XYZ file of C-alpha atoms in Angstrom:
349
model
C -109.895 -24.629 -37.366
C -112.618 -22.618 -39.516
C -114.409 -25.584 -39.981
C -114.231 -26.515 -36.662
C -115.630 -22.301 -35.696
C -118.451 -22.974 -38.620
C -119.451 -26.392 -36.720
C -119.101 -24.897 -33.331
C -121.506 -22.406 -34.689
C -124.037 -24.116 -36.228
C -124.465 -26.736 -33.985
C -124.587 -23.937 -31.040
C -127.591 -22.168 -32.789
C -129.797 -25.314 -33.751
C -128.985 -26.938 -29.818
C -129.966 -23.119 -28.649
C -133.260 -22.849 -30.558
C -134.020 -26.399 -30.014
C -133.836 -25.628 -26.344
C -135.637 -22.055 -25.893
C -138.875 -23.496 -28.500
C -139.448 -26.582 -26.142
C -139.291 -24.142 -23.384
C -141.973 -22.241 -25.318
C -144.335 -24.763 -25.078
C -143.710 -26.039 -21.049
C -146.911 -24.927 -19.508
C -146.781 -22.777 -16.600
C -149.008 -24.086 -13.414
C -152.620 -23.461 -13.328
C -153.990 -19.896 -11.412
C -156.613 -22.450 -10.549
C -156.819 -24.977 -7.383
C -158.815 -28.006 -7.529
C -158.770 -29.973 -4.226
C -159.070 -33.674 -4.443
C -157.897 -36.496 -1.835
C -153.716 -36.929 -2.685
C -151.296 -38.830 -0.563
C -148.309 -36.895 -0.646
C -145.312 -38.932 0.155
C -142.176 -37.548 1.625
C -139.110 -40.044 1.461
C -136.478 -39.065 3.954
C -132.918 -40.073 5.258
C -131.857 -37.451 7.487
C -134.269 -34.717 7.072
C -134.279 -33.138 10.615
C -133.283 -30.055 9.342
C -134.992 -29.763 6.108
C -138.790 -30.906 7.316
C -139.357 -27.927 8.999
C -139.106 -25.750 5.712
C -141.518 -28.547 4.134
C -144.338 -29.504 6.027
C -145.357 -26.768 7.573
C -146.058 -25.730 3.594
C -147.482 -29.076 2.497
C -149.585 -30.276 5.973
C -153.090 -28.855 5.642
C -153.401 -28.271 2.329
C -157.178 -29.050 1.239
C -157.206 -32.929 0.931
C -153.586 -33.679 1.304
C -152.572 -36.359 3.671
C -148.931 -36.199 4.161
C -147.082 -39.644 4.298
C -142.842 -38.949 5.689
C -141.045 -42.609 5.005
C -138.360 -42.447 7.626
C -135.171 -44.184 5.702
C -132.953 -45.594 8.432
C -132.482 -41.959 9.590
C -129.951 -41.682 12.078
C -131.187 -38.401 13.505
C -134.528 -37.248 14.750
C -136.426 -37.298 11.154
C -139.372 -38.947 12.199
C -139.948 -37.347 15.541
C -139.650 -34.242 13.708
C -142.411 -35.177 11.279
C -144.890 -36.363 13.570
C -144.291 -32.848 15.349
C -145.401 -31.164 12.856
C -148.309 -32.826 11.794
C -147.359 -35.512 9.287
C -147.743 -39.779 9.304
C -144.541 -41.281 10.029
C -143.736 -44.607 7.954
C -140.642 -45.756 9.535
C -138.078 -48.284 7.211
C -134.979 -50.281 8.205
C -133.458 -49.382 4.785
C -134.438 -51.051 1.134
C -134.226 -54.695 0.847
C -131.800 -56.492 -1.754
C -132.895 -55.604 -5.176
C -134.226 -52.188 -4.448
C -132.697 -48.638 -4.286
C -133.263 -46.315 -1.884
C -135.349 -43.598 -2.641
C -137.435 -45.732 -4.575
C -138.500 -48.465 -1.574
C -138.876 -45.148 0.839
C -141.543 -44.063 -1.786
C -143.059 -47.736 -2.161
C -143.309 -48.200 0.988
C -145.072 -44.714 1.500
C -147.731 -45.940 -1.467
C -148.739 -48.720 1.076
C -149.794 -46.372 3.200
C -152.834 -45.248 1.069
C -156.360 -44.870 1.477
C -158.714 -43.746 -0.927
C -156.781 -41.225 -2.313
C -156.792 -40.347 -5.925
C -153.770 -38.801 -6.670
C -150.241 -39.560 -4.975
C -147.920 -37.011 -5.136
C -143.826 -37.383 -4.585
C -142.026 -34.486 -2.998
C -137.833 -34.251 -1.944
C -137.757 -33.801 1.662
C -135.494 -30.760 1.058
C -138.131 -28.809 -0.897
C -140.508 -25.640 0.031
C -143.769 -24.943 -0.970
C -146.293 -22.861 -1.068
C -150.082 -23.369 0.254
C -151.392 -23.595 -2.815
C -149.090 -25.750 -4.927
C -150.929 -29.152 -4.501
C -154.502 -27.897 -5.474
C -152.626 -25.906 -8.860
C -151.095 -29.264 -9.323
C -154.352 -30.846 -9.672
C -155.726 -28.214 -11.995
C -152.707 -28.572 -14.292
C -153.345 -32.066 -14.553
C -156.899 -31.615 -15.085
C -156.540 -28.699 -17.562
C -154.055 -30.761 -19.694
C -155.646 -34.000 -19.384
C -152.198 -35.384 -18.202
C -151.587 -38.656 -15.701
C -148.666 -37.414 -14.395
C -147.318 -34.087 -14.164
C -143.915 -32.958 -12.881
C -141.947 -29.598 -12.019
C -138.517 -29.017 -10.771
C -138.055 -25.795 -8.037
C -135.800 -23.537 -7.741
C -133.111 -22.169 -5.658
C -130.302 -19.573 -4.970
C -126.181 -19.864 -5.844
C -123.742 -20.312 -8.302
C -125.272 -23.669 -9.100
C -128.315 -22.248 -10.616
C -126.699 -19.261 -12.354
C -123.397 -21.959 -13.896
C -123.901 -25.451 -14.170
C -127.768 -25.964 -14.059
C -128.611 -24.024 -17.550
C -125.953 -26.300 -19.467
C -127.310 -29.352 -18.319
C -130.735 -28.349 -18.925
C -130.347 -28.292 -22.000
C -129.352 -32.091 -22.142
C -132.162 -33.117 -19.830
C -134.319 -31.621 -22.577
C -132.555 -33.492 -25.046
C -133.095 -36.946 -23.545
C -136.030 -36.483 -21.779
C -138.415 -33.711 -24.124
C -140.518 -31.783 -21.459
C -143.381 -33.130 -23.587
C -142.736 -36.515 -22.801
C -142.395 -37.492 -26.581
C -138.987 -38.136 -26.369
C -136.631 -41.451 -25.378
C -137.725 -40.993 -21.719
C -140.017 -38.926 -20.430
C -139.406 -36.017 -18.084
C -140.149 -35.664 -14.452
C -138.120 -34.199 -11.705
C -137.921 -36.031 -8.146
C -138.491 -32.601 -6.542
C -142.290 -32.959 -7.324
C -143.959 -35.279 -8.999
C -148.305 -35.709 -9.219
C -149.742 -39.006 -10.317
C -152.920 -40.160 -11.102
C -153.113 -43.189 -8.761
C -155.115 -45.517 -10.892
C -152.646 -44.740 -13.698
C -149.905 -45.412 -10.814
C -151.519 -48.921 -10.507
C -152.034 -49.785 -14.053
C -148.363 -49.019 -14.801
C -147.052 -51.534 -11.874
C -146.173 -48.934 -9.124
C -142.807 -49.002 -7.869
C -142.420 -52.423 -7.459
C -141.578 -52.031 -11.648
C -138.750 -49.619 -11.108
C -137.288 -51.066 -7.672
C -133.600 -50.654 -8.112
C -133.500 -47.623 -10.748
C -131.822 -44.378 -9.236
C -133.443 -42.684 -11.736
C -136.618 -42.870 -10.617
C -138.202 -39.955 -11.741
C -137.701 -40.036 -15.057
C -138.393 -43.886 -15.042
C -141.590 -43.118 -13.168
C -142.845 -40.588 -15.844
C -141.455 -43.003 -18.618
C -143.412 -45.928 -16.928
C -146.460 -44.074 -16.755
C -146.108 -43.095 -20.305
C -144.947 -46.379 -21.826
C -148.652 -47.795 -19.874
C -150.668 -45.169 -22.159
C -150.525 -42.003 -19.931
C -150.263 -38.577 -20.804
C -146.698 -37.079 -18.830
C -146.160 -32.985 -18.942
C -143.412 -31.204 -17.297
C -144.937 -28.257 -16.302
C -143.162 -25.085 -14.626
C -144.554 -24.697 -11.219
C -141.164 -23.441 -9.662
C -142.757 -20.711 -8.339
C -144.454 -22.318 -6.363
C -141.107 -24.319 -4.900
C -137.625 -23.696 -3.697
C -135.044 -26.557 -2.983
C -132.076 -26.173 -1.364
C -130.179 -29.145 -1.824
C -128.484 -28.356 -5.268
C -127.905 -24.417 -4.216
C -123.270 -25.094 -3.896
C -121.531 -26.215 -6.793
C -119.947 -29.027 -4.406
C -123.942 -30.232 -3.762
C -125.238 -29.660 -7.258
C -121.991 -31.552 -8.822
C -122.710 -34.557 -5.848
C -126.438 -34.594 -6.515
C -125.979 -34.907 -10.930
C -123.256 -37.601 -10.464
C -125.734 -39.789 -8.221
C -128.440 -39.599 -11.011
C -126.361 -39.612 -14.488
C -124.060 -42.392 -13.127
C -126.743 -44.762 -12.361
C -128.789 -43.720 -15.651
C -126.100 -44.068 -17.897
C -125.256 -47.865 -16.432
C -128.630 -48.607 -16.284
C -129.364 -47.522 -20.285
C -126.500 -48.211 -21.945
C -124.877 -50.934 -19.701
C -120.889 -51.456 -20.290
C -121.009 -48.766 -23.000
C -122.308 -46.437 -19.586
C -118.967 -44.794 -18.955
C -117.269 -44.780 -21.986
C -120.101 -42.698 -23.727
C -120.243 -40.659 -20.700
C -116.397 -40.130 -21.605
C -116.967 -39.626 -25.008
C -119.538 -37.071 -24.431
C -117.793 -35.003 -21.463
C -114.740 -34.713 -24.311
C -117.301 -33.496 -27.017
C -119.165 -30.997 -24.414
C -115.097 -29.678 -23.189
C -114.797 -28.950 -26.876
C -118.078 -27.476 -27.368
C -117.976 -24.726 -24.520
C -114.233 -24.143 -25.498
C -113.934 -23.230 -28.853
C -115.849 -19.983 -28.812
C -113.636 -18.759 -26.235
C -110.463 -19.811 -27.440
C -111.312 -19.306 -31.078
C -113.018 -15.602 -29.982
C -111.672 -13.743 -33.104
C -114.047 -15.851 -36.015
C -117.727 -14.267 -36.562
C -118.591 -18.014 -36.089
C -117.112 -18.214 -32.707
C -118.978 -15.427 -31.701
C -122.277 -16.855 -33.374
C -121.866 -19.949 -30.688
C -120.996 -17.825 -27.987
C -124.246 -15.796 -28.345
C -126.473 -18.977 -29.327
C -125.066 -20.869 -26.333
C -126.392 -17.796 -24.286
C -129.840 -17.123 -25.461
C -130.640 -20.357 -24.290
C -128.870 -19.679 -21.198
C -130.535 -16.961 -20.225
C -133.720 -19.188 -20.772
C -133.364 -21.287 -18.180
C -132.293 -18.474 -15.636
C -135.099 -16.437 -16.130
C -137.396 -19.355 -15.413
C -135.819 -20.002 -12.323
C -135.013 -16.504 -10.965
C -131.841 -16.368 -11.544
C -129.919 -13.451 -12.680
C -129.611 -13.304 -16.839
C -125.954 -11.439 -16.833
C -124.891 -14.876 -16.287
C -125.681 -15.876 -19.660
C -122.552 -14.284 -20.750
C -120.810 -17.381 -19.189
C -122.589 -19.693 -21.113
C -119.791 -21.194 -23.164
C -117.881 -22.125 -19.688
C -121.054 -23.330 -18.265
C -120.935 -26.235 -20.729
C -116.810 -26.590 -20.693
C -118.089 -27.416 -17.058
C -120.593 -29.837 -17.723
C -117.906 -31.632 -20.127
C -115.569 -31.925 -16.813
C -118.387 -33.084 -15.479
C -119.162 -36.121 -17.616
C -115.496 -36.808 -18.043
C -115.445 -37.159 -13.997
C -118.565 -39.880 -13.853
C -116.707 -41.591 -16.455
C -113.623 -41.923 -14.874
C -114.254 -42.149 -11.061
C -117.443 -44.182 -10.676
C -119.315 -44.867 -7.739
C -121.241 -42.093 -6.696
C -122.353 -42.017 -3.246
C -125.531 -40.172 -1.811
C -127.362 -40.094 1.854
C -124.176 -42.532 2.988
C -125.462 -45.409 0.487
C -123.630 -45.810 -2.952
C -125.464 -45.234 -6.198
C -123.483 -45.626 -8.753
């Protein structure tokens, strides 16, 4: 067991200050707005309650044409939309071969003009009047094709399991975009359009369910530059706010991604891992005595308390850290052993 404290340690503190240096260097949004045409496209199943918080936010913003795909909805999504201002693509659902999301967002593409940005945005997000035109800037300033943020939001799932898992979105998917994949987060995403082109569109990531880190890894993989910038600030989500939602929302992307990567060996790394991450947010609490325990236990937090500051969350939770990822290791050991992950009534996994 002292071996296992010095590992626990160790590995704790270089995972910690791995996490809080990349941090370091995630740009925040520019103070700057730059307007410039941009399609903004809105895919949405359902959104009759959530499109009021939206457009009234994102219509009317200097140059923005706003584009909501209507997914099969079986409520009053698109009247909703056009009532407050927006186009209204309407869909019967995605043809064989494609996923959802993805052929909502296609088919919103088609509806472009001259635009020279296109710019992705969850129906369940907020925003404020000036996000699109800091957007712009950022990607100016930086020089970047494609630049991404993720919002925030309020509840235990922003406090508990998002800071654990952060730090493995960072490992994978390096908010530089040098990494394996390249990081972007669904709830906004800013592309240059003729980089969008170039790189094949949608039509190249049809039936991924992770499509916005395949989007930014696309658009990297075709020669662009890809930043993850933080711009939550400047947007709130509410559809990850409950543990129950959060928990419902990660098992519909890591399910799909871990299939789609590693094929048959999907679920029994995601197994393997889920066992490893149990362990890892464990042992300082169970082995709470050893000076090494205690090491992990206050590594594990500092990068906690990271992630919770960024989004607005309060940093007393940090103290929780080491059950935050004894969580995230139940986590992965439940996609692993009860596949099929089901989202918006349509299974993903």
């Amino acid at each position: 067991m002292g071996m296992i404290g010095v590992a626990s340690g160790v590995l704790s503190l270089l995972r910690s200050g791995r996490t809080v240096q990349q941090w370091r260097h995630v740009p925040e949004v520019s103070a700057s707005s730059v307007s410039a045409p941009v399609l903004a496209v809105v895919p949405a199943r359902n959104e009759e309650a959530t499109l009021p918080r939206l457009l009234p936010g994102l219509v009317g913003q200097p140059g923005v044409r706003v584009v909501v795909v209507d997914d099969a909805s079986a409520d009053a999504t698109a009247a909703v939309a056009r009532s407050l201002g927006a186009e209204v693509v309407e869909s019967s659902g995605p043809p064989d071969g494609w996923a959802g999301k993805t052929h909502a967002m296609h088919l919103g593409v088609q509806a472009a003009q001259d635009e020279e940005w296109l710019l992705f945005v969850d129906a369940d997000v907020t925003c404020t009047p000036d996000l699109v035109g800091r957007l712009v800037a950022t990607a100016v300033e930086l020089g970047a094709d494609l630049v991404s943020s993720a919002g925030r939001g309020t509840g235990p799932a922003w406090w508990f399991l998002l800071p654990a898992f952060n730090t493995l979105v960072f490992e994978g998917s390096p908010p530089d975009g040098r990494g394996p994949t390249a990081l972007a987060v669904g709830h906004c995403v800013l592309v240059r359009r003729v980089s969008f082109d170039a790189a094949g569109g949608w039509e190249e990531l049809a039936g991924t369910h992770a499509d916005d880190v395949g989007l930014g890894t696309l658009i990297r993989d075709s020669g662009g530059v890809v930043r993850f910038v933080d711009a939550s600030m400047l947007l709130t989500t509410s559809g990850i706010d409950t543990l129950a939602d959060c928990w419902r929302s990660l098992r519909k992307s890591i399910q799909p991604a871990s299939r789609e990567m590693f094929g048959p060996w999907g679920r029994p790394l995601l197994l393997v891992a889920g066992l490893l991450h149990l362990a890892y947010g464990l042992v300082p609490v169970l082995r709470w005595r050893s000076p090494w325990s205690w090491l992990a236990w206050f590594a594990q937090a500092v990068s906690h308390r990271e992630y919770v500051r960024r989004v607005g969350q309060p940093e007393i939770s940090a103290v929780l850290a080491p059950l935050s990822w004894a969580t995230i290791g139940v986590f992965l050991v439940d996609c692993a052993l009860r596949p099929g992950a089901q989202w918006k009534d349509r299974r993903v996994g």
